[in-house]
Tab-separated table of C-alpha atoms and ligand atoms in Angstrom:
chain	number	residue	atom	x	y	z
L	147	UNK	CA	12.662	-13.752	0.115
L	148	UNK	CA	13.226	-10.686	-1.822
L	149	UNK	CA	13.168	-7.522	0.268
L	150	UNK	CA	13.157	-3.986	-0.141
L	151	UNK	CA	13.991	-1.528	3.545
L	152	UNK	CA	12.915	1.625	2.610
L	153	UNK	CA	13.258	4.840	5.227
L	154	UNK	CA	15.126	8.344	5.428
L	155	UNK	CA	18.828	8.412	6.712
L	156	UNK	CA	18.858	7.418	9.917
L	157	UNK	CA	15.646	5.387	9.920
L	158	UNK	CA	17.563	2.553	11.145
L	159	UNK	CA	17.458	0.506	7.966
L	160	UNK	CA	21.195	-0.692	8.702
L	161	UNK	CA	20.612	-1.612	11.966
L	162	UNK	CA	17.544	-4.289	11.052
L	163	UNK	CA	19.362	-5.401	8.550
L	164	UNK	CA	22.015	-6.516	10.569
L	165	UNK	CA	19.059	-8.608	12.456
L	166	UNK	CA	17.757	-9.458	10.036
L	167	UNK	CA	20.410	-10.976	7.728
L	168	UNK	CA	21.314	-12.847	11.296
L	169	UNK	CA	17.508	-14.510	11.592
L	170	UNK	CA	17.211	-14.767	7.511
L	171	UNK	CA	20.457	-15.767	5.488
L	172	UNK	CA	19.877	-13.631	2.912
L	173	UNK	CA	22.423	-11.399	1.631
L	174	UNK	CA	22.364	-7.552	2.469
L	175	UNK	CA	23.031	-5.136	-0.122
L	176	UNK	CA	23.382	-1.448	0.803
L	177	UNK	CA	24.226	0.734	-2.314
L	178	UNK	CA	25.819	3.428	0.534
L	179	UNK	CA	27.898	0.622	2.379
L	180	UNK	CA	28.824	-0.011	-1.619
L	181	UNK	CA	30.132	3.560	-3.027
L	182	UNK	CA	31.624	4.404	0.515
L	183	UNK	CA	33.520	0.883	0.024
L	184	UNK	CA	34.731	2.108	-3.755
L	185	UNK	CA	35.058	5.513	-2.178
L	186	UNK	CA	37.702	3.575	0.422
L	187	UNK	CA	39.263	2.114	-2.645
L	188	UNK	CA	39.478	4.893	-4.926
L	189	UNK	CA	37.725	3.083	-8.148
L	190	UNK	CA	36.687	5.132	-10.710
L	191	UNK	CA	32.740	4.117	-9.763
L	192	UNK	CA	33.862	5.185	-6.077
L	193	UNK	CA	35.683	9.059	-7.514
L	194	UNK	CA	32.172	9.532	-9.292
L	195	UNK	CA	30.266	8.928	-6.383
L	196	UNK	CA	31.956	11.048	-3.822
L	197	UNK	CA	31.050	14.621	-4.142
L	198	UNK	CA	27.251	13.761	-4.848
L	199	UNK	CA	27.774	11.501	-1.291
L	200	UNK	CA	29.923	14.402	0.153
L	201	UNK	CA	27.232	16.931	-0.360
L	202	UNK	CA	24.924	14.705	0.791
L	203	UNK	CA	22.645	14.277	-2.855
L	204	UNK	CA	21.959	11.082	-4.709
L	205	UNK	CA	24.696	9.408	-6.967
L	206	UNK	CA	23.119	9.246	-10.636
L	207	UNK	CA	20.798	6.597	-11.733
L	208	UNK	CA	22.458	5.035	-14.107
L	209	UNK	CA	25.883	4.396	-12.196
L	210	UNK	CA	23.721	3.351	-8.794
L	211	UNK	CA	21.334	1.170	-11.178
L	212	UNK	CA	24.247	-0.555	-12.653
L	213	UNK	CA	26.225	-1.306	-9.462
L	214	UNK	CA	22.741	-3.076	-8.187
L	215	UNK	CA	21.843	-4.780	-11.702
L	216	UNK	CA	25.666	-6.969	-11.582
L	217	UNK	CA	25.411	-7.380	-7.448
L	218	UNK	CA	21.826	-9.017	-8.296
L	219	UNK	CA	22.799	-11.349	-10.826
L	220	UNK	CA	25.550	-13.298	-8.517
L	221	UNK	CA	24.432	-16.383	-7.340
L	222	UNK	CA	24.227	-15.581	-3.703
L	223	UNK	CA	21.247	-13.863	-4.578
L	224	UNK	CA	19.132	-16.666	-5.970
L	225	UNK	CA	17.748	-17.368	-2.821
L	226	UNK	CA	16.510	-13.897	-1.802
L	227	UNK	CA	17.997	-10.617	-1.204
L	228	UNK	CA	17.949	-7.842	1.256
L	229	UNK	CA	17.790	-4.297	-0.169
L	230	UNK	CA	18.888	-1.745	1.755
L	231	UNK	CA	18.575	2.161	0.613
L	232	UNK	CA	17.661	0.929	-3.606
L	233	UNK	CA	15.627	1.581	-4.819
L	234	UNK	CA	15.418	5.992	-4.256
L	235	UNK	CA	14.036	7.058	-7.227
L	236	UNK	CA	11.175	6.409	-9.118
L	237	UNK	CA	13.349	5.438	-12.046
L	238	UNK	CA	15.527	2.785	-9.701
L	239	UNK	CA	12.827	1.253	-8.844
L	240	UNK	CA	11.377	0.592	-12.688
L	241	UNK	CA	14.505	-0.539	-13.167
L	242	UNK	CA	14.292	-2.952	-10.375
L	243	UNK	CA	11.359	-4.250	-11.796
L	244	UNK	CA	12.951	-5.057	-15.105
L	245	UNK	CA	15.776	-6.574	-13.147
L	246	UNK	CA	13.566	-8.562	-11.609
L	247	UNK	CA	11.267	-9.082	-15.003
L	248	UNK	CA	14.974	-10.575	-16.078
L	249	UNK	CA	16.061	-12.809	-13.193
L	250	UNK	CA	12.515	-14.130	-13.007
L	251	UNK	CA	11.403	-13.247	-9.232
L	252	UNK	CA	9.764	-10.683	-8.013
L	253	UNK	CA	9.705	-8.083	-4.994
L	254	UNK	CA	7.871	-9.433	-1.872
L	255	UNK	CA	8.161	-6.599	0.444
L	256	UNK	CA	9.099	-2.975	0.744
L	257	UNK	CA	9.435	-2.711	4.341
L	258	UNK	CA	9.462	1.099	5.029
L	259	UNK	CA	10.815	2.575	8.787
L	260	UNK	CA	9.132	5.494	9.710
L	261	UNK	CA	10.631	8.009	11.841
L	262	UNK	CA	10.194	12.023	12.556
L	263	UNK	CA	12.623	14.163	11.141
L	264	UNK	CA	14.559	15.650	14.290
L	265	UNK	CA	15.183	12.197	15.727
L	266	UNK	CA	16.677	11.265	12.283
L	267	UNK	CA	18.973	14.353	13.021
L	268	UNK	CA	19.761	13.184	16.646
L	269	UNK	CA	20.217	9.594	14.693
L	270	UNK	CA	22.277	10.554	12.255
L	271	UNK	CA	25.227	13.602	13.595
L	272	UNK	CA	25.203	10.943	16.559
L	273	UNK	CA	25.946	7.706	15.148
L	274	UNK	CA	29.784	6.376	14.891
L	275	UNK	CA	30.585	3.104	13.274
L	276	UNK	CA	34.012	1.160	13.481
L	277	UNK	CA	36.716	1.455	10.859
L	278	UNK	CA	37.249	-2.300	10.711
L	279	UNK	CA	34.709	-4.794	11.015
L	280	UNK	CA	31.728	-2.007	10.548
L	281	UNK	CA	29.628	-2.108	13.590
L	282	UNK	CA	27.600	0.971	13.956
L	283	UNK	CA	26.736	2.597	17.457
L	284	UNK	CA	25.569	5.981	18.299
L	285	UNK	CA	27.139	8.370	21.238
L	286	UNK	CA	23.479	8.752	23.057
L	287	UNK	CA	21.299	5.911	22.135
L	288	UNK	CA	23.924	2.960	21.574
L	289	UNK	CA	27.066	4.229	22.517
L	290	UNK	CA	30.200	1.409	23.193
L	291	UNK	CA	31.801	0.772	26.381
L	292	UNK	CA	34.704	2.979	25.890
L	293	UNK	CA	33.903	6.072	24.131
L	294	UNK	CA	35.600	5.936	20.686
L	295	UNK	CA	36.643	2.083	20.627
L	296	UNK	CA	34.736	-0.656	19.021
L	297	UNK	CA	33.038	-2.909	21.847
L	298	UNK	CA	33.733	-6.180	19.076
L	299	UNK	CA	37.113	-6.072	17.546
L	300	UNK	CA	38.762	-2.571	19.482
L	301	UNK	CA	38.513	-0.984	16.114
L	302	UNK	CA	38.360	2.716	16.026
L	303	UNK	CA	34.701	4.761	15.397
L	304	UNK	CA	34.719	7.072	13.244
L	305	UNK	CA	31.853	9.735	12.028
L	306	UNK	CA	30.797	9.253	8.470
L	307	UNK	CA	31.541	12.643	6.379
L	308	UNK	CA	27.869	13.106	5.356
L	309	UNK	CA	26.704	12.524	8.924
L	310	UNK	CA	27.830	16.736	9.850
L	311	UNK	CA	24.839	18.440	10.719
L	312	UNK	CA	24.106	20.571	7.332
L	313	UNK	CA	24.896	17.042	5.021
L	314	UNK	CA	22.550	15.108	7.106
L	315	UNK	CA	19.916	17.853	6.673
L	316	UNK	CA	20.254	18.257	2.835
L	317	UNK	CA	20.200	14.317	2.781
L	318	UNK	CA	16.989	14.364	4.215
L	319	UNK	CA	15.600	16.949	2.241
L	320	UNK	CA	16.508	14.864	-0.780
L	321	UNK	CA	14.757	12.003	0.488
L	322	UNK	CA	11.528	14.063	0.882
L	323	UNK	CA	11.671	15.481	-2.551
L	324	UNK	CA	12.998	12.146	-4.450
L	325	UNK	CA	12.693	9.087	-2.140
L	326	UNK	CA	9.162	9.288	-0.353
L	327	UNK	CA	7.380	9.153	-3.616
L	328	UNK	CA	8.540	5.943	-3.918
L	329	UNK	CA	5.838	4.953	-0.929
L	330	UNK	CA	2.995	5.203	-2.978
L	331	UNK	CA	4.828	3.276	-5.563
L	332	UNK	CA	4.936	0.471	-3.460
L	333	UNK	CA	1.504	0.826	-2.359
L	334	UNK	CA	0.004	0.536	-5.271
L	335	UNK	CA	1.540	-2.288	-5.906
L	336	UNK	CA	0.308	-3.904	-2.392
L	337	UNK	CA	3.420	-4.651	-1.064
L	338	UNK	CA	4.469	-1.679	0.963
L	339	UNK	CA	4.734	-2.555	4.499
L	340	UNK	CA	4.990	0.777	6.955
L	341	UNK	CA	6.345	0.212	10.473
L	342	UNK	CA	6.534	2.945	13.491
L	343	UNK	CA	10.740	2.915	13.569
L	344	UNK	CA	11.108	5.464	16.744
L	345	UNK	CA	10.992	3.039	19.011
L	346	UNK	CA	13.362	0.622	20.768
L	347	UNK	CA	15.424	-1.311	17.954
L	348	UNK	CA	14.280	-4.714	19.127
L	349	UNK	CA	10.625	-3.406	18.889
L	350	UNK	CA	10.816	-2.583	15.552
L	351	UNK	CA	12.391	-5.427	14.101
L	352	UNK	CA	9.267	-7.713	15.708
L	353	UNK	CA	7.123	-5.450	13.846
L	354	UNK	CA	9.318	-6.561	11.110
L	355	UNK	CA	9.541	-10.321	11.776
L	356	UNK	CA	5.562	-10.138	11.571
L	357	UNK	CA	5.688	-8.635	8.442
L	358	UNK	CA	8.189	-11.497	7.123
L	359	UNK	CA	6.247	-14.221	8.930
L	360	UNK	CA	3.212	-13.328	7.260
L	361	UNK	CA	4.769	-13.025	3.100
D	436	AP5	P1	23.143	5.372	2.776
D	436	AP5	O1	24.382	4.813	3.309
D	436	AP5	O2	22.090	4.467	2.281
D	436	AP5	O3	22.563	6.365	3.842
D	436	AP5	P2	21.076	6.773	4.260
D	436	AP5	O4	19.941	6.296	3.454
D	436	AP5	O5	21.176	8.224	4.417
D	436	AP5	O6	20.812	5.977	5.538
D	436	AP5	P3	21.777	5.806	6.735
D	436	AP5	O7	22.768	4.736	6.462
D	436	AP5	O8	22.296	7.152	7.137
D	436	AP5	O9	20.760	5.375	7.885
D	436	AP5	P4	20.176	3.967	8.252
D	436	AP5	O10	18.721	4.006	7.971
D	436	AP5	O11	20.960	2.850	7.704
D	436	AP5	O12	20.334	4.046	9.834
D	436	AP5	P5	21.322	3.260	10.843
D	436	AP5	O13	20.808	1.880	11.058
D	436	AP5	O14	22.729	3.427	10.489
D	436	AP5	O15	23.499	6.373	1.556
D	436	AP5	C1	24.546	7.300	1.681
D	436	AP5	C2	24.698	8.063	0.388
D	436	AP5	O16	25.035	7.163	-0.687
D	436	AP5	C3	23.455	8.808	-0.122
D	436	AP5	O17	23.301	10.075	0.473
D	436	AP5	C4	23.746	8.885	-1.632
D	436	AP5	O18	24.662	9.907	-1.921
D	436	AP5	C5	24.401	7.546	-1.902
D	436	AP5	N1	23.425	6.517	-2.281
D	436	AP5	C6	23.145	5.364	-1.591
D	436	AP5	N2	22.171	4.666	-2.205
D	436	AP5	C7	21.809	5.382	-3.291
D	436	AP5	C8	20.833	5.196	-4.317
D	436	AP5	N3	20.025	4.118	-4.325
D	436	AP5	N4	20.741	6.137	-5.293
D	436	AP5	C9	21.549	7.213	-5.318
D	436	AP5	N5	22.469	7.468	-4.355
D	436	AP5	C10	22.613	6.555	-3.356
D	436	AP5	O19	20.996	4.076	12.193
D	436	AP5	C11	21.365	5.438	12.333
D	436	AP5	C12	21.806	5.711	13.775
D	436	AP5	O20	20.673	5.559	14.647
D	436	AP5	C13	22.872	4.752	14.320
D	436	AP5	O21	23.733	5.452	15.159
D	436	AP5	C14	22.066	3.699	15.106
D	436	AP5	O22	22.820	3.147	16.155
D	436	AP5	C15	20.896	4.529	15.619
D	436	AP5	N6	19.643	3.769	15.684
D	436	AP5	C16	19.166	2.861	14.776
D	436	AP5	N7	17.969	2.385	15.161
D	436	AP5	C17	17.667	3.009	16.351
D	436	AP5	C18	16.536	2.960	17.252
D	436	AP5	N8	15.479	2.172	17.006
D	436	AP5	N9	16.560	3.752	18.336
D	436	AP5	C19	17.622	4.572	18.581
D	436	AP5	N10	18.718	4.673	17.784
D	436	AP5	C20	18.727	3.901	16.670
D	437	MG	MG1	22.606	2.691	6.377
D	438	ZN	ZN1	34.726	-3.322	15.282
């Protein structure tokens, strides 16, 4: 199963993948959850991709496409693959294709999560995640137990730097200028899936589960 979750920030693509990955073995790969790793670890991939995440614009093609084209080729992902935020360009996702030409599958699904823009706002300056084992919450619509604490491990939340109000924005202006073509992309190619994401987590991802019971 080789599967594409498309959406703006704050769609909720990391939250069904979480589900997901839990009712599909497959692994996840998020190229964000990626550069802020390398950002964490101060790689040279990671000090490129920091002031283009910082200001809340894409990280170049070529270093994003790269990072995706060596994760693909390890053999966890023989069996299927969940993509999460990659492709976000029209040149990403030719690139894909060739990856794919190359590895000899091909894309089942691009399952996109539609939501309006101001709850992606609420989504987004709200959300917290923990520091160690990466659970994400969100003050209003998820928040933990104890304000500030992980509900899993006791790790610590903490706001992601692109999450301040005027990043979040420009993020989703980006995503309307250079993601969303990628849509029609998609559905030309009959595999783009569109599900109503402002709803109730658990209703979305049966919308999803349809979509996956019926590829
Ligand atoms: P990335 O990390 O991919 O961020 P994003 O696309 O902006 O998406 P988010 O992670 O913000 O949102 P999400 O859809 O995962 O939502 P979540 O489930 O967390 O990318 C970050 C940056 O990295 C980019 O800006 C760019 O610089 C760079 N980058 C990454 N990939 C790149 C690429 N391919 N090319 C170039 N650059 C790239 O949910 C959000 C919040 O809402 C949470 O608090 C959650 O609890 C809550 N929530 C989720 N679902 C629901 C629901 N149904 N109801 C209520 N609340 C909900
Ligand atoms: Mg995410
Ligand atoms: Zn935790």
């Amino acid at each position: 199963m080789n599967l594409i979750l498309m959406g703006p920030p704050g769609a909720g693509k990391g939250t069904q993948a979480d589900t997901i990955k839990a009712a599909y073995p497959v692994p996840h790969i998020s190229t964000g959850d990626m550069f802020r790793e390398a950002v964490q670890q101060g790689t040279a991939m990671g000090l490129k991709a920091k002031s283009y995440m910082e200001q809340g614009q894409l990280v170049p093609d070529e270093v994003t496409i790269g990072i995706v084209e060596e994760r693909l080729a390890q053999s966890d992902c023989q069996q299927g693959f969940l993509l999460d935020g990659f492709p976000r360009t029209i040149v990403q996702a030719e690139a894909l294709d060739q990856v794919m030409k190359k590895l000899g599958g091909r894309i089942e699904a691009a399952i996109n999560i539609a939501v309006p823009d101001e709850v992606l706002i609420q989504r987004t300056t709200g959300r917290v995640s923990c520091a160690a084992c990466k659970t994400v919450y969100h003050t209003v619509f998820n928040p933990p137990a104890q304000a500030g604490v992980c509900d899993k491990c006791g790790g610590k939340l903490l706001q992601r730097s692109d999450d301040q109000e005027e990043t979040a924005r420009r993020r989703l202006e980006v995503y309307h200028q250079q993601t969303s073509p990628l849509l029609g992309y998609y559905q030309q190619r009959g595999i783009l899936y569109s599900i109503d994401g402002d709803r109730a987590a658990n209703q979305v991802f049966a919308d999803i589960q349809e979509v996956l019971a019926g590829l």
